[in-house]
Short mmCIF file of C-alpha atoms in Angstrom, two decimals:
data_model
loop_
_atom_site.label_atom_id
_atom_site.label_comp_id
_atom_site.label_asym_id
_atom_site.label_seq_id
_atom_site.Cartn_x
_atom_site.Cartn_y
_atom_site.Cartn_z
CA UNK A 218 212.23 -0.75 -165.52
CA UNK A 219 214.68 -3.05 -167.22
CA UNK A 220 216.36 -3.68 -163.92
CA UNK A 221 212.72 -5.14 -162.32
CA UNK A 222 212.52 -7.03 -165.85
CA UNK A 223 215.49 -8.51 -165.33
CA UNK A 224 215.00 -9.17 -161.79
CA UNK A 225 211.67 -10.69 -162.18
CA UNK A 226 212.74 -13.02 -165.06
CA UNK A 227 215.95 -14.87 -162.97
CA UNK A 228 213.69 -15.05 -159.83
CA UNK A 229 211.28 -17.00 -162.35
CA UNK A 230 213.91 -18.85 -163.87
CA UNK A 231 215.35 -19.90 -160.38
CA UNK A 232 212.05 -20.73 -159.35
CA UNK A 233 211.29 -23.20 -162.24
CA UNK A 234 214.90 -24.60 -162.96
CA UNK A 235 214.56 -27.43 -160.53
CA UNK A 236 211.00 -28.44 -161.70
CA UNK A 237 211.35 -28.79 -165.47
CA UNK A 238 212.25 -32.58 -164.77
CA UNK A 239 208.42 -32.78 -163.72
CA UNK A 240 206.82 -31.03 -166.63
CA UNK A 241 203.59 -31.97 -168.03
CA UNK A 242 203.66 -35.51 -166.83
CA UNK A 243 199.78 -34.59 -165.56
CA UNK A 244 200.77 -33.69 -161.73
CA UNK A 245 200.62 -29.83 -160.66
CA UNK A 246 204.04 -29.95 -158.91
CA UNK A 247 206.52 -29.26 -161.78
CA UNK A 248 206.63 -27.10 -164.68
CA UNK A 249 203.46 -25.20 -165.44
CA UNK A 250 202.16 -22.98 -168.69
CA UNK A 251 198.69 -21.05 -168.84
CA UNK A 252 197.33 -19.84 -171.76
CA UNK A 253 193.95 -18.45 -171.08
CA UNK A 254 190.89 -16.00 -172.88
CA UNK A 255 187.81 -14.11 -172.01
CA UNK A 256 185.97 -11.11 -171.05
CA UNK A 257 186.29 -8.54 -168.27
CA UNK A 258 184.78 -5.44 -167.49
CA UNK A 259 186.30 -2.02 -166.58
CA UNK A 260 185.14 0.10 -163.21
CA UNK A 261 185.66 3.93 -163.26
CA UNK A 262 185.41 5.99 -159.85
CA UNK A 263 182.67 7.90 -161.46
CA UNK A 264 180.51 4.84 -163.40
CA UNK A 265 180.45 7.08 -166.58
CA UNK A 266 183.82 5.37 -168.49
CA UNK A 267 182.92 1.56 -167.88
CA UNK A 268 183.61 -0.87 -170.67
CA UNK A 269 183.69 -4.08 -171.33
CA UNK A 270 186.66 -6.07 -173.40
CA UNK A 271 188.30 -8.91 -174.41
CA UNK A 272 190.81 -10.41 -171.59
CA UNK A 273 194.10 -12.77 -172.17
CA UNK A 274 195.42 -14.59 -169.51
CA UNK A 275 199.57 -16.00 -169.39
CA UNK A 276 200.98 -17.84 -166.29
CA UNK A 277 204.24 -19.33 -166.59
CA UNK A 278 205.94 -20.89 -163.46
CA UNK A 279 206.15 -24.38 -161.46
CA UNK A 280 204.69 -26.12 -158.34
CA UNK A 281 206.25 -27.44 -155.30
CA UNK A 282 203.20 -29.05 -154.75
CA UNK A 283 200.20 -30.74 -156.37
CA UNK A 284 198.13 -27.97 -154.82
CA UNK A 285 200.11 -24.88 -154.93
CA UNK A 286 201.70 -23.49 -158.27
CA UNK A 287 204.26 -20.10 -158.43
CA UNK A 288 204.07 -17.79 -161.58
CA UNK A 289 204.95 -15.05 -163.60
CA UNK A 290 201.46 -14.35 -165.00
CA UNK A 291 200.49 -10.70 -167.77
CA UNK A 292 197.03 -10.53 -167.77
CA UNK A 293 195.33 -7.43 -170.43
CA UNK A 294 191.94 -6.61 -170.38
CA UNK A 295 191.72 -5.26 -174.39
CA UNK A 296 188.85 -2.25 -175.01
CA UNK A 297 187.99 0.52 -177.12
CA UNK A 298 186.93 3.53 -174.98
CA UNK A 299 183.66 5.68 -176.67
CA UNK A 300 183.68 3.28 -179.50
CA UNK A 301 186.62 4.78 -181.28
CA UNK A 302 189.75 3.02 -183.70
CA UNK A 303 191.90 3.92 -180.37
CA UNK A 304 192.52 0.32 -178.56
CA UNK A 305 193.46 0.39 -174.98
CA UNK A 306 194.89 -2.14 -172.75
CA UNK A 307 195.16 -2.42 -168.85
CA UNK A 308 197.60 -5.25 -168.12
CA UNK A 309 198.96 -6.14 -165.09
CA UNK A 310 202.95 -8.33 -165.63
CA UNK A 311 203.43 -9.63 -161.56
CA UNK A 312 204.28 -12.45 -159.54
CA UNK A 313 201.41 -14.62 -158.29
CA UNK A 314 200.66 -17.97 -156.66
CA UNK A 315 197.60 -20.33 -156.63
CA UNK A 316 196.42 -22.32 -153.94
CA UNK A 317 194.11 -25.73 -154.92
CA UNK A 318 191.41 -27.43 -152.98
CA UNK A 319 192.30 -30.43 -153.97
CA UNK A 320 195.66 -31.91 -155.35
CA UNK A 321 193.45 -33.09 -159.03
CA UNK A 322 190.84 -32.06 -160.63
CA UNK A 323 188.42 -31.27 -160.73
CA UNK A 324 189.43 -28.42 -157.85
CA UNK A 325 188.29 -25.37 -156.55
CA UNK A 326 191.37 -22.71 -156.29
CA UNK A 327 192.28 -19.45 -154.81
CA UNK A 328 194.69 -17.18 -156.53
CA UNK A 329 196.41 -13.68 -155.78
CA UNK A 330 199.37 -11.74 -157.60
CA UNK A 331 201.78 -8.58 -157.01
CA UNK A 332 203.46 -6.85 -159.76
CA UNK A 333 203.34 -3.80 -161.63
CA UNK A 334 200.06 -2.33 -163.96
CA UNK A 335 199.80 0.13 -166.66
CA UNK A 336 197.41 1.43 -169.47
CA UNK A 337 199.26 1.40 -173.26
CA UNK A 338 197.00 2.38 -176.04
CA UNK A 339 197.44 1.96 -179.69
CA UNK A 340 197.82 5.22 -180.24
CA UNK A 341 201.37 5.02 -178.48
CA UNK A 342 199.94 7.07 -175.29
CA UNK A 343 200.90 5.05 -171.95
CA UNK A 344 200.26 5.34 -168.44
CA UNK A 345 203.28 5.42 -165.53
CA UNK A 346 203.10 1.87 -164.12
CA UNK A 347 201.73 1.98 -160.65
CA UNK A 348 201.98 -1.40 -157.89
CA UNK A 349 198.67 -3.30 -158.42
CA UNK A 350 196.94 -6.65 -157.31
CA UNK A 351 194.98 -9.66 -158.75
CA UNK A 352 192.76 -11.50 -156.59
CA UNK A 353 191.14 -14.53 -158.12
CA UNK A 354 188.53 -17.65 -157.51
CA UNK A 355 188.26 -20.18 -159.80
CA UNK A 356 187.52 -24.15 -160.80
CA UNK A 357 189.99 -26.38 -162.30
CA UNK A 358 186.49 -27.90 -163.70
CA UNK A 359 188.34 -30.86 -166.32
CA UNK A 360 192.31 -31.90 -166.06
CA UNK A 361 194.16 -28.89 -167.30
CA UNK A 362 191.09 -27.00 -167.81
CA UNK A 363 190.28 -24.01 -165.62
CA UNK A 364 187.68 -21.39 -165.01
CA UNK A 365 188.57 -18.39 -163.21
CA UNK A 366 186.79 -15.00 -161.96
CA UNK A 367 189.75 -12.27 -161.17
CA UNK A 368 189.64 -8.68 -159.81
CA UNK A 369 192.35 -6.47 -160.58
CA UNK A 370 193.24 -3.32 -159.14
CA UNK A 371 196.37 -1.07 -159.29
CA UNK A 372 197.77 2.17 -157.49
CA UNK A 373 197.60 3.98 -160.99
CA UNK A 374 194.73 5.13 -162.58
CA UNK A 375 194.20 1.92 -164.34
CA UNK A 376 191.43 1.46 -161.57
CA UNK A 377 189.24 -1.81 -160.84
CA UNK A 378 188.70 -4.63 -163.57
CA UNK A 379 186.80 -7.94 -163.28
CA UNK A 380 187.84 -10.47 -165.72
CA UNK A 381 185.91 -13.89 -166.69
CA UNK A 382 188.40 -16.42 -168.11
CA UNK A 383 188.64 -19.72 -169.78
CA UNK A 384 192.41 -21.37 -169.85
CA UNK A 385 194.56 -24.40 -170.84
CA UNK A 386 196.92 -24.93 -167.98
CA UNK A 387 199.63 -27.81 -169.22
CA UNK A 388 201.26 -29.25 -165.97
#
C-alpha cells in the first residue's frame, strides 16, 4: 500500500512540477487546488442500509489546458449507520481528470477518476481497499466556484454513493 502511495504521489508531483509557474493567476491551465463540501447518499444492494452523510471533496493537480485539469482527488462520504456514536467513512483516494465546456466560467464539466476505495470507521474497523470509480457532472457556475453531482462506486463492498458538492477550486 505504501508502494501505490508512493507511486501515486511522484506521478502527481511530476504531473504538476512544470505548471506551478501558472498557479492561480485565474486561467485553468496551471496549478490547481479543490477544496469542496456537501451531502451524498449511500446505496445498499438490498435498500435496507441507505444513509445519507456529510461529503468532503480534495483535488489537487494542474491543467495543460484551460479546459482540461489532472488530479489527485480523496473524496469521503461521512455517516453514522442505525444512528449509533460509530462514524463511518467511504472514501475513495484516485487519480482523476476533468473535462470543461468551455475554457471560463461559467462552464459545464465532465469528470471521472480511478483509484482505490475503502470503508474506515471510528471504531478502528476497516474494509480491504477494492479498485473503484467516480463519475461526475457538474457547473463551474462563478470563477473558481463549482457545483458538482458525483457517483461513486468501488469493487469492495463500499457499494454505490451519490454525492452533491459545493467547492472552491483556486487555479
Amino acid at each position: 500500500m505504501k508502494i501505490r502511495v508512493l507511486l501515486i504521489t511522484t506521478a502527481l508531483f511530476l504531473l504538476v512540477a512544470p505548471l506551478t509557474a501558472s498557479a492561480f493567476d485565474g486561467e485553468r491551465k496551471g496549478f490547481m487546488l479543490n477544496l469542496g463540501a456537501g451531502f451524498g447518499q449511500t446505496f445498499s444492494s438490498g435498500g435496507s442500509n441507505n444513509t445519507t452523510g456529510f461529503v468532503t471533496d480534495f483535488k489537487i493537480g494542474g491543467g495543460p489546458s484551460n479546459k482540461v485539469q489532472v488530479y489527485y482527488t480523496n473524496r469521503v462520504l461521512w455517516y453514522s449507520y442505525d444512528f449509533t456514536s460509530t462514524t463511518l467513512a467511504k472514501g475513495m483516494s484516485a487519480m482523476g481528470v476533468s473535462y470543461f465546456l468551455k475554457p471560463h466560467s461559467p462552464s459545464l464539466f465532465f469528470s471521472g477518476a480511478l483509484g482505490l476505495a475503502a470503508i474506515n470507521s471510528s471504531s478502528g474497523r476497516s474494509s480491504d481497499p477494492g479498485f473503484g470509480f467516480t463519475l461526475g457532472i457538474g457547473l463551474e457556475f462563478a470563477r473558481h466556484f463549482i457545483w458538482e453531482i458525483t457517483v461513486m462506486n468501488a469493487s469492495n463492498n463500499i457499494g454505490s454513493n451519490l454525492m452533491v458538492s459545493i467547492s472552491w477550486l483556486a487555479y
